[in-house]
XYZ file of C-alpha atoms in Angstrom:
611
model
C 87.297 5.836 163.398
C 88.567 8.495 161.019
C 87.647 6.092 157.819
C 84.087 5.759 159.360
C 84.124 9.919 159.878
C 85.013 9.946 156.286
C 82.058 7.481 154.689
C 79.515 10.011 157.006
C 80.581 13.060 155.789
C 80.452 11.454 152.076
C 76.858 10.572 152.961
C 75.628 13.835 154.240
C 77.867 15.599 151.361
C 75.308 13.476 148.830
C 72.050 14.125 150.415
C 72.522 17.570 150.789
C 73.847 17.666 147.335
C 71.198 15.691 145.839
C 67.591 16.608 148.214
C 64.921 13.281 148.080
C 61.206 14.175 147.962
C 59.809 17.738 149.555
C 56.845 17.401 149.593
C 56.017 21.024 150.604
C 58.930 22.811 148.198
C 56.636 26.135 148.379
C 56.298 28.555 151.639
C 52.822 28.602 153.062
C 50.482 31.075 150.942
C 50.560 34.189 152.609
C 47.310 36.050 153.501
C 46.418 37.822 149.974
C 47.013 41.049 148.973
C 43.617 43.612 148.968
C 42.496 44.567 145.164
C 42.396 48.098 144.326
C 38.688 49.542 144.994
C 37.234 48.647 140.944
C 40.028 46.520 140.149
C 39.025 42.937 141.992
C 38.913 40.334 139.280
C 38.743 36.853 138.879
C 41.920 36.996 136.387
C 43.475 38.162 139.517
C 45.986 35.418 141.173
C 47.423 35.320 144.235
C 50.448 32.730 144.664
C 51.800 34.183 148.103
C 55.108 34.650 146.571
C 53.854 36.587 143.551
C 50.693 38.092 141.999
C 49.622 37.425 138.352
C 46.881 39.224 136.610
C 45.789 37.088 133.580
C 43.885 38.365 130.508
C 40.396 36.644 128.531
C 41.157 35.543 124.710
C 38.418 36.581 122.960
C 39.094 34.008 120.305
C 38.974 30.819 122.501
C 37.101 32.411 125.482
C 39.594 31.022 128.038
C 41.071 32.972 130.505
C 44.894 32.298 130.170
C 47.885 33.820 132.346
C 51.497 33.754 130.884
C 54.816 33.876 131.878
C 54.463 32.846 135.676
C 57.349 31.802 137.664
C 57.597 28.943 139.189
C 60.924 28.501 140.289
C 63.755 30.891 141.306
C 66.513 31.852 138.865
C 68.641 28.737 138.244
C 71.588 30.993 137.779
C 74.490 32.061 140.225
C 74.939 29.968 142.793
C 72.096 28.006 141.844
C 73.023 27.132 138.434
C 73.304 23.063 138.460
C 71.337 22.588 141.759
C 67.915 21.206 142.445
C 65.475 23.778 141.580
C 64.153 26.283 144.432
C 60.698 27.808 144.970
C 60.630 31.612 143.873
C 61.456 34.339 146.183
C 58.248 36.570 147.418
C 57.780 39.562 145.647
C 54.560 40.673 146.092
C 55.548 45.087 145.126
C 53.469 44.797 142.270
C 50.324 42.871 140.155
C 52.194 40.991 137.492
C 50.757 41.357 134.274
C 50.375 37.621 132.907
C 50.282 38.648 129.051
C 53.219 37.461 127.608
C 55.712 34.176 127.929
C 58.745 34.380 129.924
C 62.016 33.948 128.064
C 62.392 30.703 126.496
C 65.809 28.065 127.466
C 69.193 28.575 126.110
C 69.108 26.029 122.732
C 70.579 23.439 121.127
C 70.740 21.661 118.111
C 71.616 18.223 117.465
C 73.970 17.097 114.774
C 71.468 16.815 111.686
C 70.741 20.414 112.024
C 67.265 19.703 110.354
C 64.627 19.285 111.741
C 63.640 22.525 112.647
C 65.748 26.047 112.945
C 67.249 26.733 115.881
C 65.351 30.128 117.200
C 67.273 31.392 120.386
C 66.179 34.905 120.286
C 64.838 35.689 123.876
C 66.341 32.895 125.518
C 67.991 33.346 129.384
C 69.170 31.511 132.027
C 65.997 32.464 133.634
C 63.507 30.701 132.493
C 61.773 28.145 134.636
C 58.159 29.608 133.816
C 54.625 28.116 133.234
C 51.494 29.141 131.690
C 47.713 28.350 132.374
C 44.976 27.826 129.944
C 41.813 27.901 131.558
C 38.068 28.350 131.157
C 36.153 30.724 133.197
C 34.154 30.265 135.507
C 33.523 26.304 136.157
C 30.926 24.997 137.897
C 33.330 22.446 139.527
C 37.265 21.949 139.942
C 38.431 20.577 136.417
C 40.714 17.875 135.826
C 43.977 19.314 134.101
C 46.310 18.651 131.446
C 49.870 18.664 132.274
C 51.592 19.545 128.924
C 55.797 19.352 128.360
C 57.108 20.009 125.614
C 59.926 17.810 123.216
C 63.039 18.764 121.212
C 65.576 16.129 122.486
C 66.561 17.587 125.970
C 68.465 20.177 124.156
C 65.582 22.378 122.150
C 62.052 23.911 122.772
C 59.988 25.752 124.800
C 56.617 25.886 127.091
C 54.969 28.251 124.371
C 52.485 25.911 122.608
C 49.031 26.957 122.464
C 46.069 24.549 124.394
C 43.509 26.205 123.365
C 42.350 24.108 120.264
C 42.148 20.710 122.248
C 40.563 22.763 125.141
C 37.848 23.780 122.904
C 37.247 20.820 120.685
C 36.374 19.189 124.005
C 34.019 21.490 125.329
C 36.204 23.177 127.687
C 36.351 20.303 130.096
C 39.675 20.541 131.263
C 42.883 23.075 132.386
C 45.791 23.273 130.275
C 49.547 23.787 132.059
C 52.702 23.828 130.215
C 55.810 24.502 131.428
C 59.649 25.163 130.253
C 62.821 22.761 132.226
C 66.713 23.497 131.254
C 67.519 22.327 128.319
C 71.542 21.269 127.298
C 74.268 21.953 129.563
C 72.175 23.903 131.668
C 69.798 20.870 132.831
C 71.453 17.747 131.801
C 75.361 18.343 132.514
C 76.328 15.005 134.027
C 79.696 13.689 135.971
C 80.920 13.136 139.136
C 81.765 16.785 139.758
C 78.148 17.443 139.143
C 76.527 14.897 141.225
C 79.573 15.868 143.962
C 79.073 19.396 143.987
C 75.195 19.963 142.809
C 72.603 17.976 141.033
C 72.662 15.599 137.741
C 69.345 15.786 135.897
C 68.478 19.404 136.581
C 65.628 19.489 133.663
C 63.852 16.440 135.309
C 63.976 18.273 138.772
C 62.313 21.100 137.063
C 59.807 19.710 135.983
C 59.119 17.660 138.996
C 59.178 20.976 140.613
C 56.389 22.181 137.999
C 54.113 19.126 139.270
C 54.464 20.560 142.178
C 53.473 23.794 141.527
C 50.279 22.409 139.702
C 49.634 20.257 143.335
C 49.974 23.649 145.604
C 47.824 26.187 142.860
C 46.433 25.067 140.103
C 42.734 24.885 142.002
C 43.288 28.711 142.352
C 43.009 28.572 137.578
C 39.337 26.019 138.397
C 41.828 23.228 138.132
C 41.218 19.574 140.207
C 45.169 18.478 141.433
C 43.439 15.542 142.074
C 42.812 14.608 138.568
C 46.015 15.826 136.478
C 47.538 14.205 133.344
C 50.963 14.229 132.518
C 51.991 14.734 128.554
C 54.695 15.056 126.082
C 55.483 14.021 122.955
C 59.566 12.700 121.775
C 61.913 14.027 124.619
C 58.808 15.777 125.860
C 57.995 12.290 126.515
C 60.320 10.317 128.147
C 61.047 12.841 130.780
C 57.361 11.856 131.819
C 58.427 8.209 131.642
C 61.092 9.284 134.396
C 58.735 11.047 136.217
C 56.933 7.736 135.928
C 59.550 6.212 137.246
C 60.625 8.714 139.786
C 62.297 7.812 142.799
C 61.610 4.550 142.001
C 58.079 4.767 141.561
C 57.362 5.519 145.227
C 55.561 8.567 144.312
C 51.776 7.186 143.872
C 49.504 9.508 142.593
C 50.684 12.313 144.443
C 51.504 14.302 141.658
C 49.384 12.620 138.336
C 46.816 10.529 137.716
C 47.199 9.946 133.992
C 49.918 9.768 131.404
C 49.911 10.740 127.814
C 53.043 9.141 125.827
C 53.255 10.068 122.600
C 56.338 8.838 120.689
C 58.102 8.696 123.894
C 62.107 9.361 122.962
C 64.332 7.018 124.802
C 68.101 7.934 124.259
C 70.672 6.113 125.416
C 71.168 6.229 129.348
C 74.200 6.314 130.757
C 74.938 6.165 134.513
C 76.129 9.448 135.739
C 79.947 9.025 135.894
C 80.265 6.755 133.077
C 82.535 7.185 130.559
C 79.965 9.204 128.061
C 79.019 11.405 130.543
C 81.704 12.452 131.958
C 83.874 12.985 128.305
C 80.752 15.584 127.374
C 81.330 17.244 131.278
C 85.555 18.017 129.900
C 84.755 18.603 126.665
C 82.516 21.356 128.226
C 84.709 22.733 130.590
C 87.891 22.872 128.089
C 85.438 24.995 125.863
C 85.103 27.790 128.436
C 88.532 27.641 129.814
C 87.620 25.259 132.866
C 90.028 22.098 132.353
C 92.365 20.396 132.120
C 94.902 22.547 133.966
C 92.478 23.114 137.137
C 92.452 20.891 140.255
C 89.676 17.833 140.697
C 88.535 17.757 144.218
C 85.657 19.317 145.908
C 87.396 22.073 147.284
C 88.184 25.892 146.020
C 88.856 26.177 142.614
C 87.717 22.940 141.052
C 86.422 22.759 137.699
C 82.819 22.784 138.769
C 83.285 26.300 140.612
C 85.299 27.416 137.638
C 81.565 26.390 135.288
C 79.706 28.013 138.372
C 81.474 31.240 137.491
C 81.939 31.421 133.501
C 79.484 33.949 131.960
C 75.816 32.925 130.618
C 76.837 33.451 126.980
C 80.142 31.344 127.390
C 78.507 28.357 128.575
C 74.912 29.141 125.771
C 77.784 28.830 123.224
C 79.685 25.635 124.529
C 76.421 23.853 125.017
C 75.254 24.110 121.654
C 78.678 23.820 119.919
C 79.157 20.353 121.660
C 75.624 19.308 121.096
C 75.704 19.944 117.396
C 79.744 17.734 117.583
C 78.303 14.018 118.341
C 77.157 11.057 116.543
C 74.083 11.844 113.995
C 70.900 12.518 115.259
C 72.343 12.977 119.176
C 72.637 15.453 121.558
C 75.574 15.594 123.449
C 73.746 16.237 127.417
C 70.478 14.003 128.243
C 69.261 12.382 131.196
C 71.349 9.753 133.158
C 71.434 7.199 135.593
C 71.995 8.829 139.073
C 70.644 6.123 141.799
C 68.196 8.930 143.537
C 65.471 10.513 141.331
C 66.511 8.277 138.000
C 67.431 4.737 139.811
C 67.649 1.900 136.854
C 67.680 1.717 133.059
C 63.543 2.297 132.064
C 64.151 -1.183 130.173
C 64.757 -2.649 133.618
C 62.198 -0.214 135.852
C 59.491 -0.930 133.576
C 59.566 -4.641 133.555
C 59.341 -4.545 137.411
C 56.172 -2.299 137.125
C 57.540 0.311 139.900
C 55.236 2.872 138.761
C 53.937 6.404 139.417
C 50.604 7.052 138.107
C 47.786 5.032 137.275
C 46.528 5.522 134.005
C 48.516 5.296 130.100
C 47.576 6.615 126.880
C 50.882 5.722 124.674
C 51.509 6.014 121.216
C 54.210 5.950 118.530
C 54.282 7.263 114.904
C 54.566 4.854 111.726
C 58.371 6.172 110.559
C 59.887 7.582 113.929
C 63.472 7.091 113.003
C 64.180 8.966 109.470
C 65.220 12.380 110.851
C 67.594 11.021 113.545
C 69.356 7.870 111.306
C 72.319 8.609 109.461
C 71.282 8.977 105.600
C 72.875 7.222 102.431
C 73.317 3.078 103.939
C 72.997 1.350 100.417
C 74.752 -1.915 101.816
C 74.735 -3.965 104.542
C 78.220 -3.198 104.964
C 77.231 0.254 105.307
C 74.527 -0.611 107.480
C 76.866 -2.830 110.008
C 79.578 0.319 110.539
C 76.277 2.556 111.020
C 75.046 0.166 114.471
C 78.725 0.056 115.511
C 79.135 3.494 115.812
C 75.303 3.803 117.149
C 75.633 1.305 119.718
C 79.224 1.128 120.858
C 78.850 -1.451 123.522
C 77.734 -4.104 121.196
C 79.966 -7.128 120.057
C 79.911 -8.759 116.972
C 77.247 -11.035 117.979
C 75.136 -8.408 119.332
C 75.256 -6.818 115.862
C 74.507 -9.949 114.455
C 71.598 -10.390 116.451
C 69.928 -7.138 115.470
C 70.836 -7.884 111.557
C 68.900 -11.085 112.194
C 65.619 -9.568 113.827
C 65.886 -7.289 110.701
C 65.833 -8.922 107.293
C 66.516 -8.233 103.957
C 63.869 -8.780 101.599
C 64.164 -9.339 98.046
C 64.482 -7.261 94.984
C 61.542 -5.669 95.768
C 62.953 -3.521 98.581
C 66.044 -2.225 96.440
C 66.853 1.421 96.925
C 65.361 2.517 93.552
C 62.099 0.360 94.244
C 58.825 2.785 94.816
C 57.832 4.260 97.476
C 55.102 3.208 99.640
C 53.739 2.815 103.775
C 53.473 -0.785 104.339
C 50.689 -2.098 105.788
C 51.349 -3.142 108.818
C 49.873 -7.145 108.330
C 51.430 -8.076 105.355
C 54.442 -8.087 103.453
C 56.907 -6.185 102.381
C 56.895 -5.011 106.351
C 57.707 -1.733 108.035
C 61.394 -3.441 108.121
C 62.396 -2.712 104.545
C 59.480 -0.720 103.213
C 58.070 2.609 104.044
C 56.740 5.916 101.970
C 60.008 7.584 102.896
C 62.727 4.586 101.781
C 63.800 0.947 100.773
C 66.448 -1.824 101.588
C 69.181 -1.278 103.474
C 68.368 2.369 104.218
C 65.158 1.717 105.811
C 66.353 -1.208 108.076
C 68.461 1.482 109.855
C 65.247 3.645 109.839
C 63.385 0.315 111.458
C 66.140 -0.420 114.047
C 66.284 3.058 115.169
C 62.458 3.886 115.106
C 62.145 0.330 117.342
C 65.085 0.596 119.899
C 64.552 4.587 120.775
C 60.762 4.995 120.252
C 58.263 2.850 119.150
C 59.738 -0.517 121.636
C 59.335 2.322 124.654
C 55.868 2.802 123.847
C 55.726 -1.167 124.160
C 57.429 -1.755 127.709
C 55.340 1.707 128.940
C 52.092 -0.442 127.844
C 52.918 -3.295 129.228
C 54.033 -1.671 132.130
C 50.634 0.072 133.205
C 48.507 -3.272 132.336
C 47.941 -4.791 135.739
C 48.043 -3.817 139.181
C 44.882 -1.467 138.835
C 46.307 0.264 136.180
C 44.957 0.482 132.447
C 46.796 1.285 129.325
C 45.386 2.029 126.037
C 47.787 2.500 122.957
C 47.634 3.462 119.443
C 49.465 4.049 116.381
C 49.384 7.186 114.130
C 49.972 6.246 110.590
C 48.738 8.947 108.439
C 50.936 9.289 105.644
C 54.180 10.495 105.693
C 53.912 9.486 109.483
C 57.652 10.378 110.405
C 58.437 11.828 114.273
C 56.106 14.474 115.290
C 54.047 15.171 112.270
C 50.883 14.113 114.702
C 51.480 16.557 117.121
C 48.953 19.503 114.806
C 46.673 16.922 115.222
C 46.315 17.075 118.695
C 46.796 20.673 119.177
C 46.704 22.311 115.484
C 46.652 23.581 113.005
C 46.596 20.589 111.086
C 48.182 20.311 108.040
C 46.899 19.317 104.795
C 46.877 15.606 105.211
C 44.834 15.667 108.889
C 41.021 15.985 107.808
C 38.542 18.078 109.741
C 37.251 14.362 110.986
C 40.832 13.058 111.576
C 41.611 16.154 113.869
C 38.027 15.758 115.878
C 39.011 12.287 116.630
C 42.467 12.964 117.963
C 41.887 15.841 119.897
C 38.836 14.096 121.441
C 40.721 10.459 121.601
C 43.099 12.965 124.528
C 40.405 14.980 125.590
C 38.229 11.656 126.986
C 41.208 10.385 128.786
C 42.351 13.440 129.988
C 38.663 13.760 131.502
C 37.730 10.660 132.228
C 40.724 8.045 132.299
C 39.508 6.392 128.974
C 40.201 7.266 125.245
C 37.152 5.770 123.618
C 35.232 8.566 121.420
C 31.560 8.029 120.093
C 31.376 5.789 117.207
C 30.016 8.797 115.079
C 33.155 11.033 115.849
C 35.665 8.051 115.312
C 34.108 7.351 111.953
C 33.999 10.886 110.778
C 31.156 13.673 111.333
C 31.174 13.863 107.484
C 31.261 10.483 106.557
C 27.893 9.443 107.995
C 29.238 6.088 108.273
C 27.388 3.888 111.007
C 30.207 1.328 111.042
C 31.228 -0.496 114.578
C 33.966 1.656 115.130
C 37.173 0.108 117.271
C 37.788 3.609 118.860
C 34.153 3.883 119.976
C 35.066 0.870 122.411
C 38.508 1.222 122.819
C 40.259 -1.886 124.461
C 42.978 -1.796 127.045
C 46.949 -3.479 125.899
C 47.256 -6.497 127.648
C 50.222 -9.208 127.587
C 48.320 -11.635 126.614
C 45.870 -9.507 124.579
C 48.329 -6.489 123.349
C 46.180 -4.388 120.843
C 46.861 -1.240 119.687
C 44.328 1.127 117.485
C 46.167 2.006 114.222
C 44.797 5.618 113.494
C 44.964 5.811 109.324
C 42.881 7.587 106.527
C 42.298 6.275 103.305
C 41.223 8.220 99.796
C 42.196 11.554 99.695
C 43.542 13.878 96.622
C 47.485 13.253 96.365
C 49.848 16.061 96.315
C 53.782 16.790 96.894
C 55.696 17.288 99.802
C 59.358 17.241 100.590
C 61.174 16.220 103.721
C 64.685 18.046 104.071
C 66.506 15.512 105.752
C 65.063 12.734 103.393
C 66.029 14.574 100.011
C 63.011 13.148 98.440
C 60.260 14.452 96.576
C 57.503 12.547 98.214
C 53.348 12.229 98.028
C 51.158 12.955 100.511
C 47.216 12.668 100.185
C 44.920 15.758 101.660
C 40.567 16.699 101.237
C 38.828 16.247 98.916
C 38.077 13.103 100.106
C 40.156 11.500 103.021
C 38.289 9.361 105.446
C 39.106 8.213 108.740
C 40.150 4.172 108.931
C 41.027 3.463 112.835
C 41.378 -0.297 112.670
C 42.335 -2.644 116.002
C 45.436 -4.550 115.369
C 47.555 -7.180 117.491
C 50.542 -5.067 118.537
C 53.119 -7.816 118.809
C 52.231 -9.446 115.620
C 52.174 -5.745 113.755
C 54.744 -5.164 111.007
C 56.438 -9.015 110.986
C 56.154 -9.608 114.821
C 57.256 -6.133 116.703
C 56.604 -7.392 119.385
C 59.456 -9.945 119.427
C 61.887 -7.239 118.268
C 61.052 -5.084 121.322
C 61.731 -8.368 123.374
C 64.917 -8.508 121.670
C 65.838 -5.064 122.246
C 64.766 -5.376 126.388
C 67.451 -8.009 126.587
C 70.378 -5.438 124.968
C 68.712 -2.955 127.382
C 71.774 -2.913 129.603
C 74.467 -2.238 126.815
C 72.204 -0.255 124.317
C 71.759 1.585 127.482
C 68.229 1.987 127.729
């Protein structure tokens, strides 16, 4: 009897730890609050719990309201629980003008890519903002927008209002900011004991939410929302995909928007990983070893719950910037509830949120997150050892023998040039960035944590009354995240005016109406007056047995330099005069020496990668 007390209290401990589904997280709207006599407005917006009063750019002609809350304070008490909805505090209009502070931040270990900028940053950050244009004649559909920077880096502050207005203002724009680092993905058994694993993913479920209850108060449709996210911005999206198993339905989203969706290695929540970067956290701020384990008074989960904000900001980014190259030290895991199987695994059994998939991945994905200076294969072998430290020596031979060598041609000190996708050298030991040995890591990386992702999410969404459309960006140099100013600006010098139009309408069309095909004019280029069959203007859906993909390219152009930091290289990159858009449809599992078969390769390492 007392051993069956004691599994029953475990089981209520967990659920009330870790809350399923709530479908109504937010109190009923309360009656709102009279406007000042002269002061009613339609910038005016009444949540119940707060009210925001947005302002009109009169650059972009949208209405847009900043810095609202959609979540209480993750701090105190709450820090490493389950988001909760705000408290009311209706004693004053809020004046929606500027963002709320941005995440606490952290780097990885290649301390490249961008600067780390955590001026501003709190605790207290779980806020959204609205894009919106005034005045529609009918509910718009909405774009869902989170942003990337490896679970660790980032905020909600990029600007919509360039693909709002290149597509005629058809839609809403939301984005939002999640906990980032220790703060949202701090994993262990402690954790998942004593609060909640997978904080950042619960925020931003939370956000959906938010967008379901009130986004038809900004002229927004919650009927017709799409989810987006680019790299870590992503994948999160994938596991809100996935969510709960994929019971969710279209309750939340109708549409999807993956573009170079990041998948890092997932670990199960107590694993060994996991629970390593949950001491080496605590030891930093003077939580462990030397304090009880238990969940009872004085653990070291209570002793985190307590440590300053500025302690813990510190310790987070310290440890992230400690790991392997190209890591961070806290991202999503495996905890059986919201994140239930390996996305290698959930995605082959189709269990699915959503209905609809635009997915995409960039030409060179892996250069700023692969270890630099592998001149031998020798080199190359103690590189996926330390990457992948679940693999045997067969595994390892495995991957060396889905990636080549090639001959002399692909020697370090060869030239530098993109391949071309369909012939040979391939994207396995050439690119415009690097050669031999070097780029194979840059080809097994890009594959296993990006670009093979893109390929299961595809596949996933292409039956079952789902469509999926994909595409790959390829303008030159095409490495992780360089298309993002094409979608949202400004572009830089290699994205032509007619590149730009295309993208930001190739999102806008599916956004608004479920499909990504553009007119054949706009696909070709506005400026180009060409009046050939375009593949974009017709865009056809990945299937399994008919996987294509849209490879989105320019050709001509005026060459000039450009340097990547974390490549050391002067490089060439080609801008106007003279670029013109080439979008050509491709076979997606025959692309760069059969892709397609390394991604098959890489689902069946899926559970010791992990992925």
């Amino acid at each position: 009897m007392r051993f069956l007390f004691f599994i029953v209290a475990r089981l209520l401990a967990n659920c009330s730890a870790h809350p399923r589904y709530n479908p109504q997280p937010y109190p009923p709207v309360v009656r709102p609050r009279q406007a000042s006599p002269g002061n009613s407005s339609s910038l005016q917006i009444d949540l119940g719990y707060e009210v925001y009063e947005g302002y009109t750019n009169s650059t972009t002609g949208l209405n847009v309201w900043k810095g609202i809350r959609f979540a209480a304070p993750p701090t105190g008490s709450n820090r490493w629980q389950a988001p909760q909805a705000p408290q009311t505090n209706r004693d004053a209009v809020i004046q929606a003008n500027h963002f709320g502070p941005i995440c606490p931040q952290n780097q990885d270990t290649t301390n490249t890519l961008v600067a780390l900028n955590s001026t501003g940053s709190s605790e207290d950050c779980l806020f959204l903002n609205v894009y919106a244009p005034p005045n529609p004649p009918s509910p718009l559909p909405v774009l869902f927008y989170i942003h990337g920077g490896g679970y660790g880096r980032g905020n909600g502050q990029q600007d919509l209002s360039a693909i709002i207005n290149a597509n005629n203002n058809s839609f809403v724009g939301v984005t939002i900011q999640y906990r980032l680092g220790a703060f949202g993905f701090l994993a262990g058994d402690e954790v998942f004991r004593n609060g909640v694993v997978n904080a950042g993913l619960l925020d931003q479920y939370l956000a959906l939410q938010w967008a379901q209850r009130y986004i038809s108060l900004f002229g927004g449709d919650p009927n017709h929302v799409t989810i987006a996210g680019q790299s870590a911005g992503r994948f999160p999206l994938s596991l809100q995909d996935m969510a709960y198993g994929g019971s969710q339905g279209q309750s939340l989203f109708r549409n999807t928007i993956a573009s170079s969706p990041y998948l890092p290695m997932q670990y199960g929540y107590k694993d060994w990983q996991p629970s390593q970067a949950y001491y080496a956290f605590a030891s930093m701020v003077g939580c462990a070893p030397t304090l009880p384990y238990g969940a009872h008074p004085n653990t070291i989960f209570e002793c985190l719950v307590s440590q300053d904000s500025a302690t813990l900001q510190n310790a987070s980014a310290t440890l992230s910037e400690s790991g392997k190259y190209g890591t961070w030290a806290f991202l999503p895991v495996t905890d059986g509830i919201f994140v239930q199987d390996l996305p290698s695994r959930q995605l082959l059994r189709k269990e699915l949120n959503g209905l609809n998939l635009l997915v995409s991945n960039n030409a060179l994905e892996g250069p700023a997150y692969t270890q630099p200076n592998i001149t031998t294969e020798d080199d190359l072998v103690a590189w996926l050892q330390l990457t992948f430290p679940l693999f045997t020596t067969d595994d390892i031979a495995k991957v060396l023998l889905y990636y080549p060598s090639a001959n002399d041609s692909t020697k370090p000190t060869a030239p530098l040039y993109a391949s071309s996708g369909t012939g040979s050298p391939s994207f396995i030991n050439q690119s415009s960035v690097a050669t031999g040995q070097q780029q194979r890591a840059f080809a097994i990386y890009s594959e296993t944590t990006f670009v093979c992702p893109s390929y299961w999410m595809a596949e996933a969404y292409s039956d079952h009354g789902r469509n999926s459309f994909k595409y790959q960006y390829s303008v030159p140099i095409a490495v992780h995240g360089t298309d993002l100013t094409a979608y949202f600006g400004p572009p830089t010098p290699n994205q032509s005016p007619d590149f730009v139009s295309a993208a930001m309408k190739i999102w806008g069309n599916f956004i608004t109406s479920d499909n990504p095909s553009i007119p054949n004019a706009v696909a070709n280029g506005l400026s180009s007056n060409s009046t050939f069959s375009n593949p974009a203007s017709d865009w056809p859906p990945f299937k399994m047995y008919s996987p294509y993909q849209i490879n989105l390219n320019v050709t001509g152009g005026t060459p000039f330099p450009f340097n990547l930091s974390y490549i050391k290289a002067n490089l060439t990159e080609y801008g106007e005069p003279g670029l013109v858009n080439n979008f050509t449809l491709v076979d997606a599992y025959t692309w760069e020496a059969g892709r397609g078969y390394r991604c098959d390769m890489w689902r069946s390492l899926g559970s010791i990668v992990p992925e």
